Coordinates of C-alpha atoms in Angstrom, one line a residue:
Chain A
X28 CA -13.2 23.1 -12.0
X29 CA -13.7 23.9 -15.7
X30 CA -17.4 23.4 -17.6
X31 CA -16.6 20.0 -18.9
X32 CA -15.5 18.4 -15.2
X33 CA -19.0 19.9 -13.9
X34 CA -20.8 18.4 -16.8
X35 CA -19.2 15.0 -16.6
X36 CA -19.5 14.8 -12.9
X37 CA -23.2 16.0 -12.8
X38 CA -25.8 13.4 -13.0
X39 CA -28.6 16.2 -12.5
X40 CA -29.6 17.4 -16.1
X41 CA -31.5 20.4 -14.8
X42 CA -28.5 22.6 -13.3
X43 CA -26.7 25.0 -15.8
X44 CA -23.1 25.3 -15.8
X45 CA -21.7 28.5 -14.2
X46 CA -20.8 30.5 -17.4
X47 CA -24.5 30.0 -18.9
X48 CA -26.1 30.9 -15.7
X49 CA -25.0 34.3 -16.5
X50 CA -27.6 34.2 -19.3
X51 CA -30.6 33.8 -17.3
X52 CA -30.5 37.7 -16.4
X53 CA -29.5 38.7 -19.6
X54 CA -32.4 36.9 -21.2
X55 CA -35.5 38.5 -18.7
X56 CA -33.7 41.8 -19.3
X57 CA -34.1 41.1 -22.9
X58 CA -37.5 40.1 -22.7
X59 CA -38.7 43.1 -20.6
X60 CA -36.9 45.5 -23.2
X61 CA -39.0 43.8 -26.0
X62 CA -42.3 43.9 -24.0
X63 CA -41.6 47.5 -23.4
X64 CA -41.2 48.4 -27.2
X65 CA -44.1 46.4 -28.0
X66 CA -46.1 48.7 -25.6
X67 CA -44.6 51.9 -27.7
X68 CA -46.1 49.9 -31.0
X69 CA -49.2 49.3 -29.5
X70 CA -49.7 53.2 -28.9
X71 CA -50.9 53.4 -32.2
X72 CA -53.4 51.2 -31.5
X73 CA -54.5 52.6 -28.6
X74 CA -54.7 56.1 -30.3
X75 CA -57.4 54.7 -33.0
X76 CA -59.0 52.9 -30.2
X77 CA -59.2 56.0 -28.0
X78 CA -60.4 58.2 -31.1
X79 CA -63.4 55.6 -32.1
X80 CA -64.3 55.6 -28.3
X81 CA -64.5 58.9 -27.6
X82 CA -66.5 59.6 -31.1
X83 CA -68.8 57.1 -30.2
X84 CA -69.1 57.9 -26.6
X85 CA -69.9 61.8 -27.0
X86 CA -72.3 61.0 -30.1
X87 CA -74.3 58.6 -28.1
X88 CA -75.1 61.2 -25.7
X89 CA -76.1 63.4 -28.7
X90 CA -78.2 61.0 -30.4
X91 CA -80.2 60.3 -27.4
X92 CA -81.7 63.6 -27.8
X93 CA -81.7 63.7 -31.7
X94 CA -83.2 61.4 -34.0
X95 CA -80.8 59.5 -36.7
X96 CA -83.6 60.7 -39.3
X97 CA -83.5 64.2 -38.1
X98 CA -79.6 64.1 -38.4
X99 CA -79.4 62.9 -41.9
X100 CA -82.2 64.7 -43.6
X101 CA -82.6 67.8 -41.5
X102 CA -81.6 71.1 -43.9
X103 CA -81.1 73.2 -41.3
X104 CA -78.0 73.3 -38.8
X105 CA -78.5 75.4 -35.9
X106 CA -77.5 73.5 -32.6
X107 CA -76.7 76.7 -30.8
X108 CA -79.8 78.6 -31.3
X109 CA -83.1 78.5 -29.3
X110 CA -85.0 76.7 -31.9
X111 CA -82.3 74.1 -32.3
X112 CA -82.3 72.0 -35.8
X113 CA -79.8 69.1 -36.0
X114 CA -79.8 68.6 -40.0
X115 CA -76.2 67.7 -41.0
X116 CA -76.9 68.3 -44.8
X117 CA -75.7 71.9 -45.0
X118 CA -72.3 70.8 -43.3
X119 CA -72.0 68.2 -45.8
X120 CA -73.1 70.5 -48.7
X121 CA -70.3 73.0 -47.6
X122 CA -67.8 70.0 -47.3
X123 CA -68.8 68.5 -50.8
X124 CA -68.6 72.0 -52.5
X125 CA -65.3 73.2 -51.3
X126 CA -63.7 69.9 -52.0
X127 CA -65.2 69.5 -55.5
X128 CA -63.8 72.9 -56.2
X129 CA -60.4 71.8 -54.8
X130 CA -60.6 68.5 -56.8
X131 CA -61.4 70.3 -60.2
X132 CA -58.0 72.4 -59.6
X133 CA -55.9 69.6 -58.0
X134 CA -56.8 66.7 -60.4
X135 CA -56.1 68.0 -63.8
X136 CA -52.9 69.7 -62.7
X137 CA -51.5 67.2 -60.4
X138 CA -51.7 64.6 -63.1
X139 CA -50.1 66.6 -66.0
X140 CA -47.4 67.4 -63.3
X141 CA -47.0 63.7 -62.4
X142 CA -46.7 62.6 -66.2
X143 CA -44.2 65.4 -67.0
X144 CA -42.2 64.8 -63.8
X145 CA -42.3 60.8 -64.7
X146 CA -42.1 60.9 -68.3
X147 CA -40.6 64.2 -69.7
X148 CA -38.2 65.7 -66.9
X149 CA -34.7 65.0 -66.5
X150 CA -32.9 63.5 -63.6
X151 CA -31.7 66.6 -62.6
X152 CA -35.1 68.6 -62.7
X153 CA -36.7 65.9 -61.1
X154 CA -34.0 66.3 -58.0
X155 CA -34.9 69.7 -57.9
X156 CA -38.8 69.8 -58.3
X157 CA -39.4 67.1 -55.8
X158 CA -37.8 68.8 -52.7
X159 CA -39.8 72.0 -53.7
X160 CA -43.0 70.0 -53.8
X161 CA -42.2 68.8 -50.1
X162 CA -41.6 72.2 -49.2
X163 CA -44.9 73.2 -50.3
X164 CA -46.9 70.2 -48.2
X165 CA -45.0 72.0 -45.5
X166 CA -46.4 75.3 -45.2
X167 CA -49.4 75.5 -42.7
X168 CA -52.6 75.6 -43.5
X169 CA -53.8 78.4 -41.6
X170 CA -51.3 80.6 -43.8
X171 CA -53.1 79.2 -47.0
X172 CA -56.3 80.3 -45.2
X173 CA -54.8 84.0 -45.2
X174 CA -53.9 83.7 -48.7
X175 CA -57.2 82.6 -49.5
X176 CA -59.0 85.6 -47.7
X177 CA -56.7 88.6 -48.3
X178 CA -55.3 87.7 -51.6
X179 CA -57.4 85.0 -53.7
X180 CA -60.7 86.7 -52.9
X181 CA -60.1 90.4 -53.6
X182 CA -58.5 89.2 -56.8
X183 CA -61.7 87.2 -57.4
X184 CA -63.6 90.4 -56.7
X185 CA -61.9 92.1 -59.3
X186 CA -63.6 89.7 -62.0
X187 CA -66.7 89.2 -60.2
X188 CA -67.5 92.2 -57.9
X189 CA -70.9 90.2 -56.5
X190 CA -68.5 87.5 -54.9
X191 CA -69.1 87.8 -51.1
X192 CA -65.9 88.1 -48.6
X193 CA -66.6 84.7 -47.4
X194 CA -66.8 82.1 -50.4
X195 CA -66.1 78.7 -51.2
X196 CA -64.6 79.2 -54.5
X197 CA -61.4 80.8 -53.3
X198 CA -61.0 78.5 -50.3
X199 CA -61.6 75.6 -52.8
X200 CA -59.0 77.1 -55.1
X201 CA -56.6 77.1 -52.7
X202 CA -57.3 74.0 -51.0
X203 CA -56.6 72.3 -54.4
X204 CA -53.1 74.2 -54.8
X205 CA -52.5 72.6 -51.6
X206 CA -53.3 69.0 -52.2
X207 CA -51.4 69.1 -55.8
X208 CA -48.3 67.9 -54.4
X209 CA -50.1 64.8 -52.6
X210 CA -51.4 63.8 -56.5
X211 CA -48.4 64.5 -57.9
X212 CA -46.2 62.6 -55.7
X213 CA -48.3 59.4 -55.5
X214 CA -49.6 59.3 -59.3
X215 CA -46.0 59.7 -60.2
X216 CA -44.7 57.0 -58.1
X217 CA -47.4 55.0 -59.5
X218 CA -46.1 55.4 -63.3
X219 CA -42.4 55.2 -62.1
X220 CA -43.3 51.5 -61.3
X221 CA -44.3 50.9 -64.8
X222 CA -41.4 48.6 -66.3
X223 CA -39.3 50.3 -68.9
X224 CA -39.8 47.7 -71.1
X225 CA -43.5 48.9 -71.8
X226 CA -42.3 52.3 -72.8
X227 CA -39.4 51.0 -74.8
X228 CA -41.9 48.9 -76.9
X229 CA -44.0 52.1 -77.5
X230 CA -40.8 54.1 -78.4
X231 CA -39.7 51.5 -80.7
X232 CA -42.9 51.8 -82.6
X233 CA -42.3 55.4 -83.2
X234 CA -44.5 57.1 -80.4
X235 CA -43.7 60.5 -79.1
X236 CA -43.2 60.8 -75.1
X237 CA -46.6 62.4 -75.0
X238 CA -48.1 59.5 -76.7
X239 CA -46.3 56.9 -75.0
X240 CA -47.5 58.8 -71.7
X241 CA -51.2 58.9 -72.7
X242 CA -51.4 55.4 -74.2
X243 CA -49.1 53.2 -72.3
X244 CA -47.8 54.4 -69.0
X245 CA -51.0 55.9 -67.9
X246 CA -53.6 53.0 -68.5
X247 CA -50.9 50.8 -66.7
X248 CA -50.3 53.0 -63.7
X249 CA -54.2 53.6 -63.5
X250 CA -55.2 51.9 -60.3
X251 CA -52.1 53.9 -58.5
X252 CA -53.3 57.2 -59.9
X253 CA -56.8 56.6 -58.9
X254 CA -55.4 55.8 -55.5
X255 CA -53.9 59.0 -55.7
X256 CA -57.1 60.7 -56.2
X257 CA -59.0 59.1 -53.5
X258 CA -56.3 59.9 -51.0
X259 CA -56.7 63.7 -52.1
X260 CA -60.3 63.5 -51.6
X261 CA -59.7 62.6 -48.2
X262 CA -57.5 65.3 -47.6
X263 CA -59.7 67.8 -49.0
X264 CA -62.5 66.5 -47.1
X265 CA -60.3 66.8 -43.9
X266 CA -59.0 70.2 -44.4
X267 CA -59.9 72.7 -41.5
X268 CA -58.2 76.1 -41.5
X269 CA -58.3 77.1 -44.8
X270 CA -62.3 76.6 -45.2
X271 CA -62.7 78.1 -41.5
X272 CA -60.9 81.2 -42.4
X273 CA -61.9 81.6 -46.0
X274 CA -65.3 80.0 -46.7
X275 CA -67.1 81.5 -43.8
X276 CA -68.8 79.9 -40.3
X277 CA -72.2 80.2 -41.4
X278 CA -74.0 76.5 -42.2
X279 CA -75.6 77.3 -45.5
X280 CA -77.3 74.7 -47.4
X281 CA -76.0 75.4 -51.1
X282 CA -73.8 73.9 -53.9
X283 CA -73.1 77.3 -55.2
X284 CA -69.5 78.1 -55.2
X285 CA -69.7 81.6 -54.7
X286 CA -71.9 81.5 -51.5
X287 CA -70.4 81.3 -48.0
X288 CA -70.8 78.4 -46.2
X289 CA -69.4 76.2 -43.1
X290 CA -68.0 72.7 -43.6
X291 CA -68.2 70.0 -40.9
X292 CA -64.5 70.8 -40.1
X293 CA -65.2 74.7 -39.9
X294 CA -68.1 74.1 -37.5
X295 CA -66.3 72.0 -35.2
X296 CA -63.8 74.8 -35.2
X297 CA -66.3 77.7 -34.3
X298 CA -68.4 75.9 -31.6
X299 CA -64.7 74.8 -29.8
X300 CA -63.7 78.6 -30.0
X301 CA -66.9 79.4 -27.9
X302 CA -67.5 78.7 -24.4
X303 CA -69.7 75.5 -24.4
X304 CA -70.3 73.5 -21.2
X305 CA -68.9 69.9 -21.2
X306 CA -71.8 67.7 -21.7
X307 CA -74.4 69.9 -23.3
X308 CA -75.9 69.3 -26.5
X309 CA -73.7 71.8 -28.2
X310 CA -70.8 70.1 -27.1
X311 CA -71.9 66.7 -28.1
X312 CA -73.0 68.1 -31.6
X313 CA -69.0 68.7 -32.3
X314 CA -68.5 64.9 -31.6
X315 CA -71.3 64.0 -33.9
X316 CA -70.2 65.9 -36.8
X317 CA -66.7 64.5 -36.2
X318 CA -68.1 61.1 -36.3
X319 CA -69.4 61.7 -39.6
X320 CA -66.0 63.3 -40.8
X321 CA -64.0 60.3 -39.3
X322 CA -66.3 58.0 -41.2
X323 CA -65.9 59.7 -44.3
X324 CA -62.1 60.0 -44.4
X325 CA -61.7 56.4 -42.7
X326 CA -63.6 54.7 -45.8
X327 CA -61.9 56.6 -48.2
X328 CA -58.3 56.1 -46.7
X329 CA -58.9 52.3 -46.6
X330 CA -60.5 52.4 -50.0
X331 CA -57.5 54.2 -51.3
X332 CA -55.0 52.0 -49.6
X333 CA -56.7 49.0 -51.2
X334 CA -56.5 50.2 -54.8
X335 CA -53.0 51.4 -53.9
X336 CA -51.7 47.5 -52.8
X337 CA -53.5 46.2 -56.3
X338 CA -51.3 47.9 -58.4
X339 CA -48.3 47.2 -56.2
X340 CA -48.8 43.6 -56.6
X341 CA -49.0 43.8 -60.5
X342 CA -45.2 44.1 -61.2
Chain B
X27 CA -40.0 48.3 -109.4
X28 CA -43.0 49.9 -108.6
X29 CA -45.6 51.1 -111.5
X30 CA -46.2 54.7 -112.0
X31 CA -50.1 54.5 -110.1
X32 CA -48.4 53.0 -107.3
X33 CA -45.4 55.4 -106.9
X34 CA -48.0 58.5 -106.9
X35 CA -49.7 56.8 -104.2
X36 CA -46.5 56.0 -102.2
X37 CA -45.6 59.6 -102.6
X38 CA -48.8 61.0 -101.4
X39 CA -48.9 58.5 -98.3
X40 CA -45.3 59.8 -97.4
X41 CA -46.2 63.4 -97.0
X42 CA -49.1 62.6 -95.0
X43 CA -47.0 60.4 -93.1
X44 CA -44.5 63.4 -92.5
X45 CA -47.3 65.8 -91.6
X46 CA -48.7 63.6 -88.9
X47 CA -45.2 63.1 -87.4
X48 CA -44.6 66.9 -87.3
X49 CA -48.0 67.0 -85.9
X50 CA -47.2 64.5 -83.2
X51 CA -43.9 65.9 -82.4
X52 CA -45.5 69.3 -82.1
X53 CA -48.0 68.0 -79.6
X54 CA -45.1 66.6 -77.4
X55 CA -43.5 70.0 -77.2
X56 CA -46.9 71.8 -76.4
X57 CA -47.6 69.0 -73.5
X58 CA -44.1 69.2 -72.3
X59 CA -44.4 73.1 -71.7
X60 CA -48.0 72.5 -70.3
X61 CA -46.4 70.0 -68.0
X62 CA -43.9 72.3 -67.0
X63 CA -46.3 75.1 -66.2
X64 CA -48.4 72.7 -63.9
X65 CA -45.4 71.9 -61.9
X66 CA -44.7 75.7 -61.7
X67 CA -48.1 76.6 -60.3
X68 CA -47.2 75.3 -56.8
X69 CA -44.1 77.2 -56.7
X70 CA -45.4 80.4 -58.0
X71 CA -48.4 80.3 -55.4
X72 CA -45.8 79.6 -52.7
X73 CA -43.7 82.8 -54.0
X74 CA -46.9 84.7 -54.4
X75 CA -48.0 83.8 -50.9
X76 CA -44.6 84.6 -49.2
X77 CA -44.4 88.0 -51.1
X78 CA -47.8 89.3 -50.3
X79 CA -47.3 88.0 -46.4
X80 CA -44.2 90.2 -46.2
X81 CA -45.7 93.1 -48.2
X82 CA -48.5 92.9 -45.8
X83 CA -46.8 92.5 -42.9
X84 CA -43.9 94.8 -43.5
X85 CA -44.7 97.6 -40.9
X86 CA -44.6 95.0 -38.3
X87 CA -40.9 93.4 -38.6
X88 CA -39.1 94.6 -35.8
X89 CA -37.7 93.2 -32.5
X90 CA -40.9 94.8 -30.7
X91 CA -43.4 92.6 -32.2
X92 CA -41.3 89.4 -30.6
X93 CA -41.1 91.0 -27.3
X94 CA -44.8 92.5 -26.8
X95 CA -48.0 90.8 -25.7
X96 CA -51.3 90.7 -27.6
X97 CA -53.3 93.9 -27.0
X98 CA -56.7 95.3 -28.1
X99 CA -54.7 97.9 -30.2
X100 CA -53.2 96.4 -33.2
X101 CA -49.9 98.6 -33.0
X102 CA -49.0 97.5 -30.0
X103 CA -49.9 93.7 -30.2
X104 CA -46.9 91.5 -30.2
X105 CA -46.0 87.7 -30.3
X106 CA -44.3 87.2 -27.0
X107 CA -46.9 84.8 -25.5
X108 CA -47.4 82.9 -28.8
X109 CA -43.5 82.0 -29.8
X110 CA -43.0 81.2 -26.0
X111 CA -45.9 79.1 -26.1
X112 CA -44.9 77.3 -29.4
X113 CA -41.5 76.9 -27.9
X114 CA -43.0 75.0 -24.9
X115 CA -45.6 73.0 -26.5
X116 CA -42.8 71.8 -29.1
X117 CA -40.6 70.5 -26.1
X118 CA -43.5 68.4 -24.7
X119 CA -44.2 67.1 -28.3
X120 CA -40.7 66.2 -28.9
X121 CA -40.8 64.1 -25.8
X122 CA -44.0 62.3 -26.6
X123 CA -43.4 61.6 -30.0
X124 CA -39.9 60.8 -30.0
X125 CA -39.4 58.0 -27.6
X126 CA -42.5 56.3 -28.3
X127 CA -42.1 56.5 -32.2
X128 CA -38.4 55.3 -32.3
X129 CA -39.6 52.6 -30.0
X130 CA -42.5 51.6 -31.8
X131 CA -40.6 51.6 -35.3
X132 CA -38.0 49.5 -33.5
X133 CA -40.2 47.0 -32.5
X134 CA -42.0 46.9 -35.8
X135 CA -38.8 46.6 -37.5
X136 CA -36.6 44.1 -35.6
X137 CA -39.0 42.2 -33.0
X138 CA -42.1 41.9 -34.5
X139 CA -43.0 38.5 -36.0
X140 CA -44.9 38.7 -39.4
X141 CA -48.4 37.8 -37.9
X142 CA -51.9 39.2 -37.8
X143 CA -50.8 41.4 -34.3
X144 CA -47.9 43.5 -36.4
X145 CA -50.3 43.7 -39.5
X146 CA -52.9 45.1 -37.3
X147 CA -50.3 47.6 -35.7
X148 CA -49.1 48.7 -39.1
X149 CA -52.9 49.0 -40.3
X150 CA -53.2 51.6 -37.5
X151 CA -50.3 53.4 -37.9
X152 CA -51.2 54.0 -41.9
X153 CA -54.7 54.9 -41.1
X154 CA -53.8 57.2 -38.4
X155 CA -51.5 59.2 -40.9
X156 CA -54.6 60.0 -43.0
X157 CA -56.9 61.2 -39.9
X158 CA -57.7 64.9 -40.3
X159 CA -56.2 66.8 -37.7
X160 CA -59.1 68.2 -36.1
X161 CA -60.2 64.6 -35.1
X162 CA -56.9 64.6 -32.8
X163 CA -58.4 67.5 -31.6
X164 CA -61.6 65.8 -30.6
X165 CA -59.8 63.3 -28.9
X166 CA -57.7 65.4 -26.9
X167 CA -60.9 67.6 -25.8
X168 CA -62.7 64.2 -24.8
X169 CA -59.9 62.4 -23.3
X170 CA -57.2 64.7 -22.2
X171 CA -59.0 67.9 -21.2
X172 CA -62.2 66.3 -19.5
X173 CA -61.4 62.6 -19.3
X174 CA -57.8 62.9 -17.5
X175 CA -58.7 66.3 -16.3
X176 CA -55.3 67.6 -17.8
X177 CA -57.4 71.0 -18.7
X178 CA -56.5 73.3 -21.2
X179 CA -52.7 73.1 -20.8
X180 CA -49.6 72.9 -22.7
X181 CA -49.5 69.3 -21.7
X182 CA -52.5 68.5 -23.2
X183 CA -51.4 70.4 -26.6
X184 CA -48.0 68.5 -26.5
X185 CA -49.8 65.2 -26.0
X186 CA -52.0 65.6 -28.8
X187 CA -49.6 67.1 -31.3
X188 CA -47.3 64.4 -30.2
X189 CA -49.8 61.7 -31.1
X190 CA -50.6 63.8 -34.5
X191 CA -46.9 63.4 -35.6
X192 CA -46.3 59.9 -34.2
X193 CA -47.2 58.0 -37.5
X194 CA -44.6 60.3 -39.3
X195 CA -41.7 59.4 -36.5
X196 CA -42.6 55.8 -36.8
X197 CA -42.6 55.6 -40.7
X198 CA -39.3 57.6 -40.9
X199 CA -37.8 55.4 -38.2
X200 CA -38.7 52.2 -39.9
X201 CA -37.6 53.4 -43.3
X202 CA -33.9 54.4 -41.9
X203 CA -33.9 51.0 -40.2
X204 CA -34.6 49.1 -43.2
X205 CA -31.7 50.9 -45.1
X206 CA -29.4 49.2 -42.9
X207 CA -27.8 46.1 -44.5
X208 CA -28.5 42.7 -43.0
X209 CA -24.6 41.9 -43.3
X210 CA -24.2 44.5 -40.4
X211 CA -26.6 42.7 -38.1
X212 CA -25.6 39.4 -38.8
X213 CA -21.8 40.4 -38.1
X214 CA -23.0 41.4 -34.5
X215 CA -25.1 38.3 -34.2
X216 CA -22.0 36.1 -35.2
X217 CA -19.7 37.5 -32.1
X218 CA -22.5 36.8 -29.6
X219 CA -24.5 40.0 -29.2
X220 CA -28.1 39.7 -27.9
X221 CA -30.9 41.2 -29.9
X222 CA -30.8 44.5 -27.8
X223 CA -27.4 44.9 -28.0
X224 CA -27.6 44.6 -31.7
X225 CA -30.4 47.2 -31.5
X226 CA -28.6 49.6 -29.4
X227 CA -25.1 49.6 -30.5
X228 CA -25.4 49.4 -34.3
X229 CA -29.3 49.6 -35.7
X230 CA -30.0 52.9 -33.6
X231 CA -26.6 54.4 -34.3
X232 CA -26.7 53.8 -38.0
X233 CA -30.3 55.1 -38.4
X234 CA -29.9 58.0 -36.1
X235 CA -29.8 60.3 -39.1
X236 CA -32.8 59.1 -41.1
X237 CA -34.7 59.4 -37.6
X238 CA -33.5 62.9 -37.1
X239 CA -34.5 63.8 -40.6
X240 CA -38.0 62.4 -39.7
X241 CA -38.5 64.1 -36.6
X242 CA -37.6 67.4 -37.9
X243 CA -40.4 67.3 -40.8
X244 CA -42.6 66.0 -38.0
X245 CA -41.9 68.9 -35.8
X246 CA -42.4 71.3 -38.4
X247 CA -45.7 70.1 -39.1
X248 CA -46.5 70.2 -35.5
X249 CA -45.4 73.9 -35.2
X250 CA -48.0 74.8 -38.1
X251 CA -51.0 72.9 -36.7
X252 CA -53.9 75.0 -35.5
X253 CA -56.9 72.7 -35.7
X254 CA -56.1 70.4 -33.0
X255 CA -54.9 73.1 -30.7
X256 CA -58.2 75.4 -31.1
X257 CA -60.2 72.2 -30.5
X258 CA -58.4 72.0 -27.1
X259 CA -59.6 75.6 -26.6
X260 CA -56.3 77.5 -26.5
X261 CA -57.5 80.7 -25.4
X262 CA -56.3 83.3 -27.8
X263 CA -55.9 86.4 -25.8
X264 CA -53.1 85.4 -23.4
X265 CA -51.7 88.4 -22.3
X266 CA -49.0 86.3 -19.7
X267 CA -46.3 83.9 -20.0
X268 CA -46.5 80.4 -18.6
X269 CA -44.6 80.0 -15.2
X270 CA -40.8 79.5 -16.0
X271 CA -39.4 76.3 -15.9
X272 CA -36.2 77.4 -14.2
X273 CA -36.8 79.0 -10.7
X274 CA -33.9 80.1 -8.3
X275 CA -34.9 78.0 -5.4
X276 CA -34.4 74.5 -5.1
X277 CA -35.5 72.3 -6.7
X278 CA -34.4 74.4 -9.6
X279 CA -36.6 72.7 -12.0
X280 CA -40.4 73.2 -11.7
X281 CA -43.3 71.7 -14.0
X282 CA -46.1 74.2 -13.1
X283 CA -45.8 75.6 -16.9
X284 CA -47.4 71.8 -18.1
X285 CA -50.5 72.9 -16.7
X286 CA -50.6 77.0 -17.5
X287 CA -52.8 78.4 -20.4
X288 CA -51.0 79.1 -23.3
X289 CA -51.3 80.1 -27.1
X290 CA -49.2 79.2 -30.1
X291 CA -48.0 81.1 -33.1
X292 CA -50.8 79.9 -35.7
X293 CA -53.4 80.2 -33.2
X294 CA -52.4 84.1 -32.7
X295 CA -52.3 84.2 -36.5
X296 CA -56.0 83.0 -36.7
X297 CA -57.3 84.8 -34.0
X298 CA -55.8 88.3 -35.7
X299 CA -56.8 87.3 -39.0
X300 CA -60.6 86.5 -37.8
X301 CA -61.0 90.2 -36.8
X302 CA -62.6 92.7 -39.2
X303 CA -60.1 95.3 -38.0
X304 CA -57.7 95.6 -41.2
X305 CA -54.8 96.9 -38.9
X306 CA -54.8 93.2 -37.3
X307 CA -54.2 91.8 -40.7
X308 CA -51.0 93.4 -40.7
X309 CA -49.9 91.4 -37.6
X310 CA -51.5 88.0 -38.8
X311 CA -49.3 88.7 -42.0
X312 CA -46.2 89.3 -40.0
X313 CA -46.9 86.1 -37.8
X314 CA -47.9 84.3 -41.3
X315 CA -44.3 85.0 -42.7
X316 CA -42.4 84.0 -39.5
X317 CA -44.4 80.9 -39.2
X318 CA -43.4 80.1 -42.9
X319 CA -39.8 80.9 -42.3
X320 CA -39.4 78.7 -39.4
X321 CA -41.2 75.7 -41.2
X322 CA -39.3 76.0 -44.5
X323 CA -36.0 76.4 -42.7
X324 CA -36.8 73.3 -40.5
X325 CA -38.1 71.5 -43.9
X326 CA -35.2 72.5 -45.7
X327 CA -32.8 71.2 -43.0
X328 CA -34.4 68.0 -42.8
X329 CA -34.1 67.4 -46.7
X330 CA -30.2 68.8 -46.6
X331 CA -29.5 66.5 -43.9
X332 CA -31.1 63.5 -45.8
X333 CA -29.2 64.3 -48.6
X334 CA -25.9 64.5 -46.7
X335 CA -26.4 61.1 -45.2
X336 CA -27.1 59.6 -48.2
X337 CA -24.0 60.7 -49.7
X338 CA -22.1 59.8 -46.5
X339 CA -23.3 56.0 -46.5
X340 CA -20.2 53.8 -45.9
X341 CA -21.5 50.5 -46.7

């Protein structure tokens, strides 16, 4: 009995022919597979949710004992001492100073490198340099910490003998060199997105490559370049190992780069290396510090992505 | 015909104009040189760093270094527990990140409709890529070590690093899937394949190279990560190896090693670096050189693979 005969003889519209009936099992299998894949995709959302939940939960315990006012305006951070103070300003000062030094190094060099790569470099140079920049990104940060502590600091001490062994200057400089590839690649992408016709118009007026880069391409790509800077700031603020190794681990409320100080990240590392009982105020203090760090980097990342999206839509 | 006063003024303008053009061309060349220098700064730093590590770590480059446990005497301290720990943690990281990441990438590219749900997942993935690694450490400390009571073990470390590189795997999976032309999928659908058959037999097969590249880059990042592992509380003086996964009684594989204490290469380097005794800095330098070589080899392999795959694309 073939399908046509069954259909003609069948007055009940709800039965399926034997050939199509095989597909029911197949559809169930497809649905199950799709569900499993969706669960995997949800893992990203789950991770974000878990991070926020853990940080908030432990910080809540912390803020039961410490007032918000003292946390944000206090000038001493000594949670592990007998006479404990919980002002986060010293850690924030350390983070801001090291990041500022890093950006002072990375922004000019990264922007110039990006302009060179997109406007001056030949195709061959670009093919060689871009993988090298990617390799630079791949070097582990603890190795950069070693470099800052045992090479850059002695080098700087030759010029400025009063420099202490742990200081924010060498940590900042090495962090800056680490961040150059981030700025260079995002800014270069932004500049390459500028239409060729704008450049050609400028060349047609007799401008040199430098003039075109400065007066035509850069202003057109400015929102992408700013997005690169914002992402670089976020990277600098979140950096841990370079500052933990080279800038020291003593919280110190100072904005002078030649001093040693602890950043938020270095403090978390220092405490985690020690022995803190689960649930003690010292243990909870790292989650409070981590919450501040997370909020700062999240805000910067979101702003950076919004700015970046804005430039993509223009062309 | 220009009159005499007009000819004189045209001549004067001409010299001025020629001087201006010469000046602009000179500026152009100066900037090209500066740009090249800016590009080279990153490369020069990398080379200086590597030479410094090799020069300082030279005394410890022998086979014994790899087979010794850490000890209080710098001369006999070695990397055995560190590289074995790194290897085991990498196995768990791979098994965590790759299935979840590839599945998530497949879902986002093939199955997800363009609605708020998939937008939410995409926003989460790109935010997670920008979260500082130490926050992952805090998540692991609160959730894995204490919340799920997995302890300070290889399993915890592997899960943490797996979550850390998950965004990298997802993004590279999506990009390699996007590179496949729609025609291939449509041809498969046209002969009656289901969605899963298309994905399994065509999409995954063609995007394997790109996915592999992304996985290698992610793993090389995971090998060098220090901050999350410190936060979990990896003990730094480990003078034992985790229990071997392969035993000589049935059933020949055991999982005790998952819950064992451990250390990894970058942590060992950090530990030696933090000691004031200069002799340990030699060990740290040697470890740093080894870590860089491994990381650069992996990144180089990934870049080479990506280049070869792009050349071999047959469609």
